[in-house]
Coordinates of C-alpha atoms in Angstrom, one line a residue:
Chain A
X105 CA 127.2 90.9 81.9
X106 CA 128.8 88.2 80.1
X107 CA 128.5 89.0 76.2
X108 CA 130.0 86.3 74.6
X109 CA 128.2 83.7 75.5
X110 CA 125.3 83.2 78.3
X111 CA 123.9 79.7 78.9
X112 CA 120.4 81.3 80.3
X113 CA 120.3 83.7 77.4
X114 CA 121.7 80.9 74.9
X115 CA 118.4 78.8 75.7
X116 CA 115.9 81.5 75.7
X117 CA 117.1 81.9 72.0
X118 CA 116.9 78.4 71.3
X119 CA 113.2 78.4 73.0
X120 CA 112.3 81.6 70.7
X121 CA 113.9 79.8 67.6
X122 CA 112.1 77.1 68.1
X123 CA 108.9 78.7 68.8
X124 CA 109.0 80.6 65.7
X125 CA 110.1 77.7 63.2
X126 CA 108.7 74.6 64.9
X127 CA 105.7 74.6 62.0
X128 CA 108.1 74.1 59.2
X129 CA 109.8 71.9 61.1
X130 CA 107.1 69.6 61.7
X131 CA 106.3 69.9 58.1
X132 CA 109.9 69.1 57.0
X133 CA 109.7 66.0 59.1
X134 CA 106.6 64.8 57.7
X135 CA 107.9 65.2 54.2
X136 CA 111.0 63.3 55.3
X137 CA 109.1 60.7 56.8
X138 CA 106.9 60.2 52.9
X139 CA 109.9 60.5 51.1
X140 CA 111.5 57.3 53.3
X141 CA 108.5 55.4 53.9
X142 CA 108.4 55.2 49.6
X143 CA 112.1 54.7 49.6
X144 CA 111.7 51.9 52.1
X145 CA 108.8 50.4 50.4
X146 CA 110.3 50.6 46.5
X147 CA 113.3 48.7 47.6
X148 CA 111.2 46.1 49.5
X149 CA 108.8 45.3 46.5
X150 CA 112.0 45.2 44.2
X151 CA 114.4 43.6 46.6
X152 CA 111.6 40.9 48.1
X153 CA 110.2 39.8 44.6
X154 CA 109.7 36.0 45.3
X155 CA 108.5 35.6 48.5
X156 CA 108.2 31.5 47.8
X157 CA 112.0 31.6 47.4
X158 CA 112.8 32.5 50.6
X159 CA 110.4 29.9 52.2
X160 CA 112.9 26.8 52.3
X161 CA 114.8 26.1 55.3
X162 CA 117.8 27.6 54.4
X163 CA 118.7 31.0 56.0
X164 CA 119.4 34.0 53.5
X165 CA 121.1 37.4 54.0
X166 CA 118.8 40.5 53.9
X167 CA 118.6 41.0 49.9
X168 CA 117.4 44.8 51.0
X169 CA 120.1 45.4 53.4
X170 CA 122.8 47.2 50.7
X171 CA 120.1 49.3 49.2
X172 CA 118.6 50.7 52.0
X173 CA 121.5 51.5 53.9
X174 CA 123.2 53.2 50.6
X175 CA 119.8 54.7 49.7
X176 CA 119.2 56.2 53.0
X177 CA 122.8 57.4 53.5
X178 CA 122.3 59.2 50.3
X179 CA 118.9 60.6 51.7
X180 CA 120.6 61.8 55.0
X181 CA 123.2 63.4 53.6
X182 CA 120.9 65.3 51.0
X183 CA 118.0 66.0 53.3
X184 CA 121.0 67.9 55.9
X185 CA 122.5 69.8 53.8
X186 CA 119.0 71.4 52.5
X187 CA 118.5 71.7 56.3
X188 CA 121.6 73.2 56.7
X189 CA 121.0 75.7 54.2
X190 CA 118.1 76.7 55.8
X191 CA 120.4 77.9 58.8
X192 CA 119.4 81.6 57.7
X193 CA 116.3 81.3 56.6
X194 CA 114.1 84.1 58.9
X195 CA 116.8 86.6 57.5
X196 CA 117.1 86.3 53.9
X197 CA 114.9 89.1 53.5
X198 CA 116.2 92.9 54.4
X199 CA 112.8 92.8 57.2
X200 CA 113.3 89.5 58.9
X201 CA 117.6 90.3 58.8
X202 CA 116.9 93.3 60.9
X203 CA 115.0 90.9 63.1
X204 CA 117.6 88.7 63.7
X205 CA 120.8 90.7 63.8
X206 CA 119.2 93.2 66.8
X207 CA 117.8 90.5 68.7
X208 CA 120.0 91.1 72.4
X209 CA 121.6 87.9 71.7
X210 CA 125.9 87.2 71.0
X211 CA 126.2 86.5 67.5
X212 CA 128.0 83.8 68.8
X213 CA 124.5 82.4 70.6
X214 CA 122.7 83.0 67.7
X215 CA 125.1 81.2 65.5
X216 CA 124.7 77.6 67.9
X217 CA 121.4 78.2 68.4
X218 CA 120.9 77.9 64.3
X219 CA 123.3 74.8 64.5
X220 CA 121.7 73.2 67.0
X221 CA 118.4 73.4 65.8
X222 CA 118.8 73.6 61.7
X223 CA 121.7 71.0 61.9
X224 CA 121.6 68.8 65.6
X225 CA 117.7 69.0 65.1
X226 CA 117.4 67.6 61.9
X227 CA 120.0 65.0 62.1
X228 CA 118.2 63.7 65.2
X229 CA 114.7 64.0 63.7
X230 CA 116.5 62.2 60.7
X231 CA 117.6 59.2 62.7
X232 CA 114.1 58.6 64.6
X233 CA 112.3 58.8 61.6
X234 CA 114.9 56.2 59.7
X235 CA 115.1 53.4 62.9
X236 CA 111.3 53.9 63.5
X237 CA 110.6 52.8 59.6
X238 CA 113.4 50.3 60.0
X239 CA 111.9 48.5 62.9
X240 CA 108.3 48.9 61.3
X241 CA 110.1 47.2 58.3
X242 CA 111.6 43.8 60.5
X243 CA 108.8 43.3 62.4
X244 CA 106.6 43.0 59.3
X245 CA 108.5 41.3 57.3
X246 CA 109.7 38.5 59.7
X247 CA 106.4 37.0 59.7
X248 CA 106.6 36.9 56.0
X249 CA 109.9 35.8 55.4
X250 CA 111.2 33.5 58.6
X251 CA 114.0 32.6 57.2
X252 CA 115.3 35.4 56.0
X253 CA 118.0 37.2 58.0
X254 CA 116.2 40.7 58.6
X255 CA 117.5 42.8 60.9
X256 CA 117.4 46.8 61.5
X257 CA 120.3 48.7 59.5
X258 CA 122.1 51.7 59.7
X259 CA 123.6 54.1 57.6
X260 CA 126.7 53.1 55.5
X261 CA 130.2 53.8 57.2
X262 CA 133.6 53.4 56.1
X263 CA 135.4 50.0 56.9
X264 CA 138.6 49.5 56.7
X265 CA 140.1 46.4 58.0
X266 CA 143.2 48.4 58.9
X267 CA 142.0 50.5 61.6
X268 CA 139.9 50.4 64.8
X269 CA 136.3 50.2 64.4
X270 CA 136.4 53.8 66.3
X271 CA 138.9 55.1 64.0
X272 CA 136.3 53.8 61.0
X273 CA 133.7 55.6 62.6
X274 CA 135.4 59.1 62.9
X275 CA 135.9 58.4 59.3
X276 CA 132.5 58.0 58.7
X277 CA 131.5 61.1 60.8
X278 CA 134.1 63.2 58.9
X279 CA 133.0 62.6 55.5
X280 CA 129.3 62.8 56.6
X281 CA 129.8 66.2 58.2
X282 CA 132.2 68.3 55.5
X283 CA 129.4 68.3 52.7
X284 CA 127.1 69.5 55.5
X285 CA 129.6 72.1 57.3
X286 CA 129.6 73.0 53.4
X287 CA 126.4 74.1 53.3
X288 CA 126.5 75.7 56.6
X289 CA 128.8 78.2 55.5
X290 CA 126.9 78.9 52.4
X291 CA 124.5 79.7 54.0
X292 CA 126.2 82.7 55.3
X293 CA 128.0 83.3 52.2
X294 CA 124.7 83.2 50.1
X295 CA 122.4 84.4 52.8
X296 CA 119.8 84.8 49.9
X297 CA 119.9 81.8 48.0
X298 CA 121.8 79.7 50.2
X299 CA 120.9 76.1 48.1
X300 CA 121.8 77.3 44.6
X301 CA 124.6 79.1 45.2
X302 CA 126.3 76.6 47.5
X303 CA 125.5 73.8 45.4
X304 CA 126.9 75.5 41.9
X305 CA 130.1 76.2 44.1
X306 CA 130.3 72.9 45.4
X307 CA 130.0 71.5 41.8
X308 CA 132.6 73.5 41.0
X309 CA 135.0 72.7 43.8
X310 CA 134.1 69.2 43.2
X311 CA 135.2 69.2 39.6
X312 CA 138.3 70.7 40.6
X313 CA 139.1 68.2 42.9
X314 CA 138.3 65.3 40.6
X315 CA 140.5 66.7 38.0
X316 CA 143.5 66.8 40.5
X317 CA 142.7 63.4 41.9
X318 CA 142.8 61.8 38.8
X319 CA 146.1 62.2 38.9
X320 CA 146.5 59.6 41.3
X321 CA 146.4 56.3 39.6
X322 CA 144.7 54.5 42.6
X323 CA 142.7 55.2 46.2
X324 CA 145.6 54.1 48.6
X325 CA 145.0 53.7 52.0
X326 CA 147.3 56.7 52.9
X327 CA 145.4 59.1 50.2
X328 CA 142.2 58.3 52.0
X329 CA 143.8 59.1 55.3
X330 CA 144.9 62.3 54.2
X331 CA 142.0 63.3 52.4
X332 CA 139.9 62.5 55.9
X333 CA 142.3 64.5 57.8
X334 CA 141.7 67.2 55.4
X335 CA 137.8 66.8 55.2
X336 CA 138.1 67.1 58.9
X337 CA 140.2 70.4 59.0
X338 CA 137.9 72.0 56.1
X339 CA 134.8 70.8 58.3
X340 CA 136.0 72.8 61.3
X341 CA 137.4 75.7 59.1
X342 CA 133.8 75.5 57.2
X343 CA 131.5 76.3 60.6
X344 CA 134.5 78.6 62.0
X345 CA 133.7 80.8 59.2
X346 CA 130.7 80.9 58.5
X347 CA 130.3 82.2 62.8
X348 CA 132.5 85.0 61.4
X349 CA 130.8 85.6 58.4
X350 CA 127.6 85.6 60.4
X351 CA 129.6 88.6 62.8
X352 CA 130.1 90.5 59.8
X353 CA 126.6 90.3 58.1
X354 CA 124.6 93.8 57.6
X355 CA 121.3 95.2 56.7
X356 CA 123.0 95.0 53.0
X357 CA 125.0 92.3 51.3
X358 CA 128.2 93.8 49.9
X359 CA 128.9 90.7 47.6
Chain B
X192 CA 124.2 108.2 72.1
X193 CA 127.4 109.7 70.1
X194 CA 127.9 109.6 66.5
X195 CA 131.8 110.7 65.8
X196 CA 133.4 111.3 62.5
X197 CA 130.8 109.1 60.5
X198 CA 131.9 108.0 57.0
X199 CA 129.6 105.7 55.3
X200 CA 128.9 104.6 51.6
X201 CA 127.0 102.3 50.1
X202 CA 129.2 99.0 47.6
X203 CA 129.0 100.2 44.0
X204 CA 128.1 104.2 44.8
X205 CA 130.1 107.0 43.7
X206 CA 129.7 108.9 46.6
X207 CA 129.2 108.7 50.3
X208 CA 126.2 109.2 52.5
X209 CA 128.0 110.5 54.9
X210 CA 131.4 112.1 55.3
X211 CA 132.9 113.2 58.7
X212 CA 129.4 113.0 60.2
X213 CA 129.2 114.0 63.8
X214 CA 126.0 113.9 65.9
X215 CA 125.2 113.7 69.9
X216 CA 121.6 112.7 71.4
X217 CA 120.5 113.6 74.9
X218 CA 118.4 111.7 76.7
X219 CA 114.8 112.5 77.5
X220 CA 114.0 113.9 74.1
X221 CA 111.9 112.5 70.8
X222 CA 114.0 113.3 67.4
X223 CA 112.1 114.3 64.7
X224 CA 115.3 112.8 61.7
X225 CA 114.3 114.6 58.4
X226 CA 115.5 115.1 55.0
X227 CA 114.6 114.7 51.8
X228 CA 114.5 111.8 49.8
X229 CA 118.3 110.1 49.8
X230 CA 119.7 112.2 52.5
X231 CA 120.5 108.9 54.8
X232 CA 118.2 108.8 57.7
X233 CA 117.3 105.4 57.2
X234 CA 121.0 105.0 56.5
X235 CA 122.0 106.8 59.9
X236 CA 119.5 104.8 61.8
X237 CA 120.9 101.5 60.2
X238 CA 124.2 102.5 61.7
X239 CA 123.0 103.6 64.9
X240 CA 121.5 100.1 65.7
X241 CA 125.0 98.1 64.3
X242 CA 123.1 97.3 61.1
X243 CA 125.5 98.3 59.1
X244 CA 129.3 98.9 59.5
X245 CA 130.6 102.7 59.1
X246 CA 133.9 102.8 56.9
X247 CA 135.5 105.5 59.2
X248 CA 133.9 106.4 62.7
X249 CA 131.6 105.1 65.2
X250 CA 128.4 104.9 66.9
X251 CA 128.6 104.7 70.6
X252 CA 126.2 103.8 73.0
X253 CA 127.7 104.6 76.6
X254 CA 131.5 104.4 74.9
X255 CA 130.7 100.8 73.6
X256 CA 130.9 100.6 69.8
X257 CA 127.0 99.8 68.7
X258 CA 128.6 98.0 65.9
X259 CA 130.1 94.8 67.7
X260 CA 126.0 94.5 68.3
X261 CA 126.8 92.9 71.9
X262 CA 123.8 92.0 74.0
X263 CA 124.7 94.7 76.6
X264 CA 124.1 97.2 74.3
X265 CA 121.6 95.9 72.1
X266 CA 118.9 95.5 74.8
X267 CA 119.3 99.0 75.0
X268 CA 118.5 100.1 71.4
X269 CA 115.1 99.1 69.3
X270 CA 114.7 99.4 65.8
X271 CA 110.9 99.5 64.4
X272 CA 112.3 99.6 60.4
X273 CA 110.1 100.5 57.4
X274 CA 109.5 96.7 56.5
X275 CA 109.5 94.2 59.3
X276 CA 108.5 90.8 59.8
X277 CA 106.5 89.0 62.6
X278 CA 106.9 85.1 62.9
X279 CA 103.7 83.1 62.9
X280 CA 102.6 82.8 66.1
X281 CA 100.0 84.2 68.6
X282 CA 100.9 87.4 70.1
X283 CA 101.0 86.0 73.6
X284 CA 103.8 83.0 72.5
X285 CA 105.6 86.4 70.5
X286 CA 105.7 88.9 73.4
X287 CA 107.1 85.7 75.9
X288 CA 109.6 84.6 73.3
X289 CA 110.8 87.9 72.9
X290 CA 110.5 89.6 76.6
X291 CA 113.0 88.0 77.8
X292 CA 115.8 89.4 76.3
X293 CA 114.9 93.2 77.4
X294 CA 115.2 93.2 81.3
X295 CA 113.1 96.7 81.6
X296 CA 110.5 95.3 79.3
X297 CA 106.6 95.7 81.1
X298 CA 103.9 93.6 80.2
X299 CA 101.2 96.1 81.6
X300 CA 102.5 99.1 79.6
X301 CA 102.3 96.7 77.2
X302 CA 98.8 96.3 77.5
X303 CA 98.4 100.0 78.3
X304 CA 100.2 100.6 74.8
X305 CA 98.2 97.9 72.5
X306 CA 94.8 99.6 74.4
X307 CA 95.6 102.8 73.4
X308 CA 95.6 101.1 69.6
X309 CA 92.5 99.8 70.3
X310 CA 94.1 96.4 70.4
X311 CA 93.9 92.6 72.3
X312 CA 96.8 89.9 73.1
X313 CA 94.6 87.2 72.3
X314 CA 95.6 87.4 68.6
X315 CA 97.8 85.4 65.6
X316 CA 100.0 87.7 64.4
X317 CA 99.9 85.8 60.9
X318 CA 96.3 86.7 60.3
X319 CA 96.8 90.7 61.0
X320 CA 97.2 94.0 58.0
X321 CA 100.1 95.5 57.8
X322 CA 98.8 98.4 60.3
X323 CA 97.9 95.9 63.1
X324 CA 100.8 94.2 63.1
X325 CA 102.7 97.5 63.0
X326 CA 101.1 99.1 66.1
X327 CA 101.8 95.5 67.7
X328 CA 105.7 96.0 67.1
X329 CA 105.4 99.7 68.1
X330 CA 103.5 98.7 71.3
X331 CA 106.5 95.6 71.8
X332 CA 108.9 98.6 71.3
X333 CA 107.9 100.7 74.0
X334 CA 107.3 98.2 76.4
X335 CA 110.6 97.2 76.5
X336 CA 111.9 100.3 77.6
X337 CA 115.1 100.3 75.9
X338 CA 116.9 103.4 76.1
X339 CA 117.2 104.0 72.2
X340 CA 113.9 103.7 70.3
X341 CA 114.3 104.3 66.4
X342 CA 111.5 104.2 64.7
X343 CA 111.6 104.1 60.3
X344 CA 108.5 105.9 59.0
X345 CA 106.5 104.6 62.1
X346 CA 103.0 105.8 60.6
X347 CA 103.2 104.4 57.4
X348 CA 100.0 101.9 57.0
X349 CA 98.4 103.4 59.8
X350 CA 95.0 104.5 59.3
X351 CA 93.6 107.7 60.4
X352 CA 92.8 106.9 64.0
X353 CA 95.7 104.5 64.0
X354 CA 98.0 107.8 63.3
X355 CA 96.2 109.9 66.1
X356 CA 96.4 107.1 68.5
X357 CA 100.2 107.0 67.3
X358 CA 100.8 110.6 69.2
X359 CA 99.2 109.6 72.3
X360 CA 101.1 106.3 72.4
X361 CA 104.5 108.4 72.1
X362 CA 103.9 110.9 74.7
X363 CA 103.0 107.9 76.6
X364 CA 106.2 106.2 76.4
X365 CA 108.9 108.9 76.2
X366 CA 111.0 108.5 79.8
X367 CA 113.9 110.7 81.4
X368 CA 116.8 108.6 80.3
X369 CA 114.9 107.5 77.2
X370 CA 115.9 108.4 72.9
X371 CA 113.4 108.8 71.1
X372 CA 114.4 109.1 67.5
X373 CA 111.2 109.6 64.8
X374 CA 112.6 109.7 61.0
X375 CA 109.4 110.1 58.5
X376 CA 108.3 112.1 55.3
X377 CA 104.3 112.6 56.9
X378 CA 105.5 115.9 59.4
X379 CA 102.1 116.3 59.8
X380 CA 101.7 113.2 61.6
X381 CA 104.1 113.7 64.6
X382 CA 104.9 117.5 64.3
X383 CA 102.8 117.3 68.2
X384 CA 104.8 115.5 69.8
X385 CA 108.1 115.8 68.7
X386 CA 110.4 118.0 70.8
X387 CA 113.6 118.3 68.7
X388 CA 113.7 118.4 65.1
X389 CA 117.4 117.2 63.2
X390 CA 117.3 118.0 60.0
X391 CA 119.7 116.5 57.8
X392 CA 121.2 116.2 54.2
X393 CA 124.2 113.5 53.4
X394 CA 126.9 114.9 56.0
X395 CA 124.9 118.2 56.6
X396 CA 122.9 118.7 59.3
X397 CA 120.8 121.6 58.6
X398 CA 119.0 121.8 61.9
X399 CA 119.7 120.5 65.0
X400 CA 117.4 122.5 67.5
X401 CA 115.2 121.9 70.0
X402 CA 111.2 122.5 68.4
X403 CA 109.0 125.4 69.2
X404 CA 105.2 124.4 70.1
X405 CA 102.9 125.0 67.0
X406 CA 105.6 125.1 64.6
X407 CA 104.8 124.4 61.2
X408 CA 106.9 121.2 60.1
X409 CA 106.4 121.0 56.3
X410 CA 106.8 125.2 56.4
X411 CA 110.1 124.7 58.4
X412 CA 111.1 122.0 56.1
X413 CA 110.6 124.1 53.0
X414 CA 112.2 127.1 54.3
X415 CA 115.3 125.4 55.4
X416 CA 115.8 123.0 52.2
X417 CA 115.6 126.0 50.0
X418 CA 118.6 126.2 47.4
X419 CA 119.3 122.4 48.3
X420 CA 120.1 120.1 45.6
X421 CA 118.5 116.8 44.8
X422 CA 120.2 113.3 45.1
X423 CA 120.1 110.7 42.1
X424 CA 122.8 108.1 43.3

């Protein structure tokens, strides 16, 4: 019997994880889908506010466009990292922790499984709900505003005209997955109160590293390469541990 | 099911639940763990299902360390614990969910288990007391036919019948190659059908013998415990 990891085993897991949490998860996605549909709808009353302006002839850029992609970026990256510390949810309490850690799974499956539901799920769930409003929003404004260049956006990303548009998108990726690999591992660290202990510790940690990057007198291109590469390694370091940490949890917390 | 040179203690305690704490279980028999209040047994039953990790010493299941909780060893061991949770959902999505992972588990001594509790699978285990759900979990326990079933103050929140239809369902399920182990404070409630009583205190075990029928548990308990001290840590 293989016991590190079992594909089979791996997606009966999943199946039972699923089972057990898909009622808050359909609830989490409805809230999601209020919270952006107002979002959506406060920028397009504030951003559209003279509808007779945009009815000349001459072709305008999408006066929402900025907002909405910055607004929502801000959203996603929120919204996941509550999700992500929700990873441990069924066993903050002594009862359901017994639950979990006995279940004839690898910790190692019972780790992804989390990830891939708590984290891959929501980020997917994240994205339908976001394009879904954002082509509700073009097709209904077109008819409204013809001449206004409306087209579906995305979240922000990173540009830099000195690298590849793939290399700008890894960029991207990085920074949008360390605050949420972040919050991953606290909640392992803070099985109890996952959200408020990882977010006082990431205020801290953020302090500190303003205070040593104000040192440098400017954002060079080379300082934001670095600090993506080591986003990138903490990112990686960030899930590693918090698998291990989940391998040593017990019954009792000893911190 | 050995338990060799067992040190535990708790973070922040002065002194250890156990200390060089060595313990064997053979198969085909149903434990009746006692002590008094603090002695460990929900300690020692933590440990023996990997719960919690042992500062010196192991528990082994077969010569694998219970601790690494790997899947080939914990489809062998069920805890029922004092508290314990059951997710929302109807008993029939719980016992498919769940099932899988125990390859011995049978869904007609399941239903041969939850009759004998005077209970159905067409329920929501959201909308059950704290005694239904608990003979559903006992019930789930036994049908999977691990070969180490622990069971934390198993008749606690049981009613009346509900602890008479606890006996039966133990006799029911106790197999050749099976472990039963029973740790509870109400003696009264299992002293039928339990065939070994271990009696212990901290790192002392006080008793470790096989039960004679009719015996008197809470007498046997006061008789042995005499001259004992009391924990307060």
């Amino acid at each position: 019997m293989i016991d590190f990891f079992d594909c089979k085993r791996f997606m009966r897991y999943l199946g039972k994880l699923w089972t057990e949490q898909r009622r808050t998860m359909f609830l989490s996605a409805a809230i999601l889908l209020g919270i952006m549909f107002i979002i959506e709808v406060w920028i397009c009353l504030t951003a559209y506010n003279d509808p007779y302006g945009y009815g000349d002839c001459v072709r305008t850029a999408d006066p929402a466009r900025t907002s909405i992609s910055f607004s929502c970026s801000l959203l996603f990256v929120a919204s996941s990292c509550i999700a992500a510390s929700r990873l441990f949810t069924d066993g903050q309490q002594k009862a359901g922790r017994i639950q979990v850690l006995t279940m004839p799974v690898s910790m190692f499956e019972n780790w992804l499984a989390r990830i891939v539901l708590f984290v891959g799920g929501y980020v997917l769930v994240f994205h339908i709900v976001f394009y879904a409003l954002e082509v509700c929003r073009v097709v209904l404004l077109t008819s409204i505003y013809p001449n206004v260049d409306l087209a579906v956006q995305s979240l922000s990303s990173i540009t830099s005209f000195q690298h590849a548009p793939l290399m700008n998108a890894l960029y991207t990726l990085v920074w949008y997955i360390y605050p949420i690999s972040l919050f991953v591992l606290g909640s392992m660290v803070f099985p109890r109160k996952p959200l408020l202990g990882t977010t006082i510790s990431v205020f801290i940690l953020g302090l500190i590293a303003v205070f040593i990057l104000a040192f440098f007198s400017s954002f060079s291109e080379i300082l934001i390469d670095t600090l993506t590469l080591w986003a990138a390694f903490l990112s990686m370091a960030n899930l590693w541990l918090s698998y291990r940490r989940m391998c040593e949890l017990e019954v009792i917390d000893r911190m | 099911m050995e338990i060799k040179n067992l040190s535990f203690c708790y973070p922040r305690h002065k002194h250890p639940v156990f200390s060089n704490f060595s313990l064997q279980l053979t198969p085909g028999r149903i434990y009746g763990l006692l002590g008094p209040n603090g002695a460990g047994k929900s300690t020692l039953l933590y440990i023996m299902s990997g719960l919690l990790t042992p500062d010196k010493g192991q528990v082994s299941l077969n010569g694998t360390n219970v601790r690494k909780r790997r899947p080939s060893t914990m489809r062998e061991i069920f805890l029922v614990p004092d508290e314990f949770e059951l997710p929302k959902v109807t008993l029939q999505q719980y016992i498919k969910t769940n099932s899988v992972f125990y390859p011995r588990f049978s869904q007609d001594d399941m239903n041969t288990y939850l009759q004998t509790f005077g209970m159905t699978t067409d329920v929501q285990l959201g909308d059950l007391s704290l005694g239904q759900r608990k003979k559903i979990f006992m019930s789930f326990a036994m049908a999977t036919h691990t070969k180490i079933l622990l069971m934390d103050e198993p008749t606690n929140g049981l009613d009346i019948p509900g602890k008479r239809q606890f006996r039966t369902f133990v006799t029911q399920g106790i197999g050749e190659d099976s472990i039963f182990v029973i740790s509870t404070h109400q003696v009264k409630d299992i002293e039928s059908v339990l065939n070994h009583v271990l009696l212990i205190d901290r790192s002392e075990v006080i008793r470790n013998e096989e039960l004679k029928a009719e015996t008197d548990l809470e007498a046997y308990f006061e008789e042995a415990m005499q001259g004992k001290e009391v924990h307060h840590d």
